Amino acid sequence: MFAVLLVLVSGATIQVEAPAFARPWDKAPAQFDITEFGSGVMARVLDASTGQELPAKVQQQFDKRYVYWIRTDDGSRPAPYTIETEAAPAAMPVFVGAGDMLAYGRYGVTADLGVGLWATAMPIDWDDDGDWDLLYSCQDKPQGGVYLYIQEAKNVFRQVKRLADGVWYCALADMNGDGEEDLLGGEQWWESVRDPAGWTRHDGPFKKPEGRIRAFLSRQVDWDGDGLLDLIRAAGDWEEYGWDRAFDETGNWTRGPLHGYLWFHRNTGTNASPVYAEGVRLEADDTPIDVYGNPCPSIADWDNDGDLDLLCGEFRDEFTYFENVGTRTNPRLGPPQPAMTRDGRLTIDLCMMNPLPCDWNGDGRVDLVVGQEDGRVSVIINLGVTRGAPLFAGEFFLKEIDPPVKSGGLVTPWLDTVTGELYCGNTAGYIELFRVRDGAYLEGQYLREARVPFRIEAGYNLSIQGPAEEKWGYTVPCLGDLNGDGQNEIVYNSIVGRIERLHLQRVGLVTREPLRVAWPGDPPYPAWNWWKPEPDHLVVQWRTRPNVLDYDADGRQDLIAVDHEGYLAFYRNAGDVLEPGKRVFLDEKGEPLRLNDGEGGKSGRAKFHLADWDGDGDLDLIRNTKNTGWFENTGENRYTWRGDFPVRVLAGHTTAPQVVDWNADGTMDLIVGAEDGHIYCYHRAALDEPGKLDAVKE
């Protein structure tokens, strides 16, 4: 069984008796002076009366460090604990378990910068040292907020603090003409972001329009060159698009397009007291602008001719450029054209982008800083002007020092309990492998097919929710040995709903193969699919996680999966093929257990793990909620819902739990992949008796 609690290296050891007080996890813990308890110090906590070593960690939170552990006393008397500290310059705990984010297990890791989903990254020289820092905003659970990142090396940042709650589609502005940066959102703005006592919220000049409007935002700019700061307002309109179940039998989308509109609101007041005129639709080539959703405007002199041009982000992965063919004081936009690189159209890795203009490299040309759907932040450098339009390099991603493990968005982790390796699916459709070396995780690497990363993408018509989701994959992996060769395969589902497997050829390299089922006739599939599966393929509800285990104890591992109608089904391994699924799992009434009865886009999404949670020798069912809950196996294969675990909400969409005894103490613990891309760890004691994780000052 894989177990990583602490990685200790040689160094001076200090023994300290912990003071006698109870301090629950959700209250402010005692603090260590960072000069006394510095970087790279590890802690080993012992119950002084029994000598039992307890799950413990040292955690840095901005400029303070803490020691945490699972308490063994009831808090009613002085707690006899001993803390041993030891120098560990390249290591830290991986798991502790009261909702902690999974750590790499060593210091000095550099990985892609990103807090959560739907990122907005705003360049700002916060510390006045001549390079760009970042304000980063996201709105998802549980990490939503506005965060400050300081650039410590070229394109490498460290998170410093959380400044405020998250704001949708925001940008820096000066809304009251005082020369200080404010934060402008859709319907509100916040005053003086640099002022620790600031962040006063004000109502904005506009309310979100009625209807299915997303990406409602404003950008402040002197659009007409009169010296007054105007507003360009933007909105994505989903009314005609709909969202769900709208492909015909040949795979063509039958609903309307996705729209993205822009309005110009002239400032008729002053910069200190602005008054905004009624909005006028922005036009290009005498036609109202309409881009593919998410019309995030980046307004700058993109072609270096002295006037302001427009570059629009969109819901999908491309940018549209509009040259100002008028003047600085009388702007007139030319026809739309795709933003280009030397190799063709400029595209990004994902979608739902929020680009902002900035001269990132100080060469006098305006570049793009792009927040993306999975929370990462990329930079796209402007190489210069070609034929009246900017020419861009490909994107590169900014890095963060010592972040927690993160893998895209809506991460679906699966821990190999033998090796400790971690396989993570995500919205982008990759499967990312985190290997283990010397008890700590290495930076992630995407699995590869031949020379390219393995990736599932919906394309135009393989997402139930339509062509807007063409960049998404929603990979959901697990490990198992269906072919009985002694080597694990990766069995996965995705946005498509087709369960397949990957054979590991060598580290990080895979080959793909569909799972085969001996159907007696045409294979079943969800009623809303426009396409039919191949005769022996397995197609179930989308974004659900399969499990592989020897369910019938015949020596061969079988498949357990949510079937095409949302019922939990047993697919027996018959050797070369699987037998058709049987709904042998029953609810407390004796009816087949159904994990999702929704249709179309509301179907699927169920992530579960069959494991003996209560230690009575049979398989219980742990499943996703807005965090995690469980069904107890009460005998005769009946499952009774026991409710959510007493833990915080991790998701607005879905989580991905796995049961694993990660500290090898004989009881089952829990790891949960969340929509923010992080993996949260729960020690069993923290789940059974919340509030037993304490912090103590040296």
Coordinates of C-alpha atoms in Angstrom, one line a residue, residues 198-447:
G198 CA -10.0 49.5 0.1
W199 CA -12.1 47.2 -2.1
T200 CA -15.2 49.3 -1.5
R201 CA -17.9 47.9 -3.8
H202 CA -19.9 50.2 -6.1
D203 CA -22.8 49.5 -8.4
G204 CA -21.7 49.7 -12.0
P205 CA -23.4 51.8 -14.7
F206 CA -25.1 48.8 -16.3
K207 CA -27.2 45.8 -15.3
K208 CA -26.9 42.4 -17.0
P209 CA -29.5 42.2 -19.8
E210 CA -32.4 39.7 -19.5
G211 CA -32.1 36.4 -21.2
R212 CA -29.4 33.7 -21.5
I213 CA -26.5 36.2 -21.2
R214 CA -23.0 35.0 -20.2
A215 CA -19.6 36.9 -20.3
F216 CA -21.2 40.2 -19.3
L217 CA -18.3 42.7 -19.0
S218 CA -17.0 46.2 -19.6
R219 CA -13.7 47.6 -20.7
Q220 CA -12.6 51.2 -19.9
V221 CA -10.9 53.1 -22.8
D222 CA -11.0 56.5 -24.4
W223 CA -12.5 55.1 -27.6
D224 CA -13.1 58.4 -29.4
G225 CA -9.9 60.2 -28.4
D226 CA -11.6 63.1 -26.6
G227 CA -9.6 62.6 -23.4
L228 CA -12.5 61.0 -21.5
L229 CA -12.6 57.4 -20.5
D230 CA -15.6 55.6 -22.2
L231 CA -16.8 52.1 -21.7
I232 CA -17.0 49.2 -24.2
R233 CA -19.6 46.8 -23.0
A234 CA -19.7 43.1 -24.1
A235 CA -22.1 40.2 -23.7
G236 CA -22.4 36.6 -24.9
D237 CA -25.9 35.8 -26.0
W238 CA -26.9 32.1 -25.8
E239 CA -30.6 32.5 -26.5
E240 CA -30.6 31.1 -30.0
Y241 CA -27.9 28.5 -29.3
G242 CA -29.9 26.7 -26.6
W243 CA -27.5 24.2 -25.1
D244 CA -28.6 20.7 -25.3
R245 CA -29.7 17.7 -27.5
A246 CA -29.9 19.5 -30.8
F247 CA -28.1 17.4 -33.4
D248 CA -30.0 15.8 -36.2
E249 CA -29.4 12.2 -37.2
T250 CA -26.5 13.1 -39.4
G251 CA -24.7 15.1 -36.7
N252 CA -25.6 18.6 -37.8
W253 CA -26.5 21.3 -35.2
T254 CA -30.1 22.3 -35.5
R255 CA -30.3 25.3 -33.1
G256 CA -29.0 28.7 -33.7
P257 CA -25.5 30.2 -33.4
L258 CA -23.8 31.5 -30.4
H259 CA -23.6 35.4 -30.4
G260 CA -21.2 37.9 -29.0
Y261 CA -22.1 41.6 -29.1
L262 CA -20.3 44.8 -28.2
W263 CA -21.6 48.3 -27.4
F264 CA -19.9 51.7 -27.1
H265 CA -21.0 54.0 -24.2
R266 CA -19.5 57.5 -24.6
N267 CA -18.6 59.3 -21.5
T268 CA -20.5 62.6 -21.5
G269 CA -19.4 63.6 -18.0
T270 CA -15.9 63.7 -16.6
N271 CA -13.3 61.1 -15.6
A272 CA -14.0 61.9 -12.0
S273 CA -17.8 61.8 -12.4
P274 CA -18.5 59.8 -15.6
V275 CA -21.9 59.8 -17.3
Y276 CA -22.3 57.2 -19.9
A277 CA -24.5 57.7 -22.9
E278 CA -26.9 55.0 -24.3
G279 CA -25.0 52.2 -25.9
V280 CA -24.4 52.0 -29.6
R281 CA -23.6 48.6 -31.2
L282 CA -20.1 48.5 -32.4
E283 CA -19.9 47.8 -36.1
A284 CA -17.2 46.5 -38.4
D285 CA -17.4 47.1 -42.1
D286 CA -20.8 48.7 -41.5
T287 CA -22.1 45.5 -39.9
P288 CA -22.8 45.0 -36.2
I289 CA -20.0 42.9 -34.6
D290 CA -21.1 39.4 -33.8
V291 CA -18.3 37.0 -32.7
Y292 CA -18.7 33.4 -31.3
G293 CA -19.7 34.1 -27.8
N294 CA -17.5 35.5 -24.9
P295 CA -16.6 38.7 -26.9
C296 CA -13.8 39.8 -24.5
P297 CA -12.5 43.0 -26.2
S298 CA -8.8 43.8 -26.1
I299 CA -8.5 47.4 -27.2
A300 CA -5.1 48.8 -28.2
D301 CA -3.1 50.1 -31.0
W302 CA -2.4 46.7 -32.4
D303 CA -0.9 47.8 -35.7
N304 CA 1.1 50.8 -34.3
D305 CA -0.5 53.4 -36.5
G306 CA -1.7 55.8 -33.7
D307 CA -5.3 54.7 -33.4
L308 CA -7.1 52.0 -31.4
D309 CA -8.0 48.7 -32.9
L310 CA -10.0 45.8 -31.5
L311 CA -9.1 42.2 -30.9
C312 CA -11.8 40.0 -29.5
G313 CA -11.5 36.8 -27.6
E314 CA -14.3 34.3 -28.2
F315 CA -15.8 31.3 -26.4
R316 CA -13.8 28.9 -28.6
D317 CA -10.1 29.0 -29.1
E318 CA -9.7 31.7 -31.7
F319 CA -9.3 35.5 -31.8
T320 CA -10.9 38.0 -34.3
Y321 CA -9.1 41.2 -35.2
F322 CA -10.7 44.4 -36.4
E323 CA -8.5 47.1 -37.8
N324 CA -9.4 50.7 -37.2
V325 CA -9.6 52.1 -40.7
G326 CA -10.8 55.5 -39.5
T327 CA -9.0 57.8 -37.2
R328 CA -8.2 58.2 -33.5
T329 CA -11.1 60.6 -33.0
N330 CA -13.5 59.0 -35.5
P331 CA -12.9 55.2 -35.2
R332 CA -14.3 53.0 -37.9
L333 CA -13.6 49.2 -37.8
G334 CA -12.8 47.2 -40.9
P335 CA -14.0 43.7 -41.7
P336 CA -13.2 40.8 -39.2
Q337 CA -10.2 38.8 -39.8
P338 CA -8.6 35.9 -37.8
A339 CA -5.6 36.8 -35.6
M340 CA -2.6 35.0 -37.2
T341 CA 0.7 33.4 -36.4
R342 CA 3.5 32.5 -38.9
D343 CA 1.9 29.1 -39.1
G344 CA -1.7 30.1 -39.5
R345 CA -4.6 31.0 -37.3
L346 CA -3.8 31.9 -33.7
T347 CA -5.5 29.4 -31.4
I348 CA -5.1 28.5 -27.7
D349 CA -5.1 25.2 -25.9
L350 CA -8.6 25.5 -24.4
C351 CA -11.4 28.0 -24.6
M352 CA -13.6 30.4 -22.6
M353 CA -10.7 32.8 -22.7
N354 CA -10.4 36.3 -21.2
P355 CA -7.6 38.1 -23.0
L356 CA -6.2 41.5 -21.8
P357 CA -3.7 43.7 -23.7
C358 CA -0.2 44.4 -22.2
D359 CA 3.3 45.0 -23.4
W360 CA 4.6 41.9 -21.6
N361 CA 8.2 41.9 -22.8
G362 CA 8.7 45.7 -23.0
D363 CA 9.4 45.8 -26.8
G364 CA 6.9 48.5 -27.5
R365 CA 4.3 46.2 -29.0
V366 CA 1.1 45.1 -27.3
D367 CA 0.9 41.5 -26.3
L368 CA -1.9 39.4 -24.9
V369 CA -2.3 37.9 -21.4
V370 CA -4.9 35.2 -21.6
G371 CA -6.9 33.6 -18.7
Q372 CA -8.4 30.3 -19.8
E373 CA -11.2 28.0 -18.8
D374 CA -9.0 25.6 -16.9
G375 CA -7.5 28.4 -14.8
R376 CA -4.1 28.6 -16.5
V377 CA -2.6 31.9 -17.8
S378 CA -0.8 32.2 -21.1
V379 CA 1.0 35.0 -22.8
I380 CA 0.9 35.6 -26.6
I381 CA 3.7 37.8 -27.9
N382 CA 3.1 40.3 -30.7
L383 CA 5.9 39.9 -33.2
G384 CA 5.0 43.0 -35.3
V385 CA 2.7 44.2 -38.0
T386 CA 2.2 42.3 -41.3
R387 CA -0.2 43.7 -43.9
G388 CA -1.9 46.0 -41.4
A389 CA -2.5 43.4 -38.8
P390 CA -0.4 42.1 -35.8
L391 CA 1.4 38.8 -36.2
F392 CA 1.6 36.7 -33.0
A393 CA 3.8 33.9 -31.6
G394 CA 2.2 30.9 -30.1
E395 CA 1.1 31.0 -26.5
F396 CA 3.3 30.0 -23.6
F397 CA 2.1 29.4 -20.0
L398 CA 3.2 31.3 -17.0
K399 CA 4.6 29.3 -14.1
E400 CA 4.1 29.2 -10.4
I401 CA 6.6 28.3 -7.6
D402 CA 5.5 25.7 -5.1
P403 CA 1.9 25.3 -6.0
P404 CA -0.3 22.4 -4.9
V405 CA -0.8 19.7 -7.5
K406 CA -3.3 20.9 -10.1
S407 CA -4.4 19.2 -13.3
G408 CA -6.6 21.3 -15.5
G409 CA -10.3 21.8 -14.5
L410 CA -12.8 19.3 -13.1
V411 CA -9.9 17.0 -12.3
T412 CA -10.6 13.3 -12.0
P413 CA -7.6 11.7 -10.2
W414 CA -6.9 8.0 -9.8
L415 CA -4.1 7.0 -7.4
D416 CA -2.1 3.8 -8.1
T417 CA -1.9 2.4 -4.6
V418 CA 1.1 0.3 -5.4
T419 CA 3.4 2.9 -7.0
G420 CA 1.9 6.1 -5.7
E421 CA 1.6 7.4 -9.3
L422 CA -1.3 9.6 -10.0
Y423 CA -3.4 9.6 -13.3
C424 CA -5.6 12.7 -13.8
G425 CA -8.2 13.4 -16.4
N426 CA -9.6 16.9 -16.9
T427 CA -11.9 19.1 -19.0
A428 CA -9.2 19.5 -21.6
G429 CA -9.3 15.8 -22.4
Y430 CA -5.8 15.0 -21.4
I431 CA -4.6 12.3 -18.9
E432 CA -1.8 13.7 -16.9
L433 CA 0.7 11.4 -15.1
F434 CA 2.3 12.5 -11.9
R435 CA 5.2 10.1 -11.1
V436 CA 6.9 9.6 -7.8
R437 CA 10.6 9.9 -7.0
D438 CA 12.0 9.7 -3.5
G439 CA 8.6 9.9 -2.0
A440 CA 7.6 13.1 -3.8
Y441 CA 5.7 13.9 -6.9
L442 CA 7.4 15.1 -10.1
E443 CA 5.8 17.7 -12.3
G444 CA 3.0 16.2 -14.4
Q445 CA 3.4 15.0 -18.0
Y446 CA 0.6 14.2 -20.5
L447 CA 0.3 10.6 -21.7

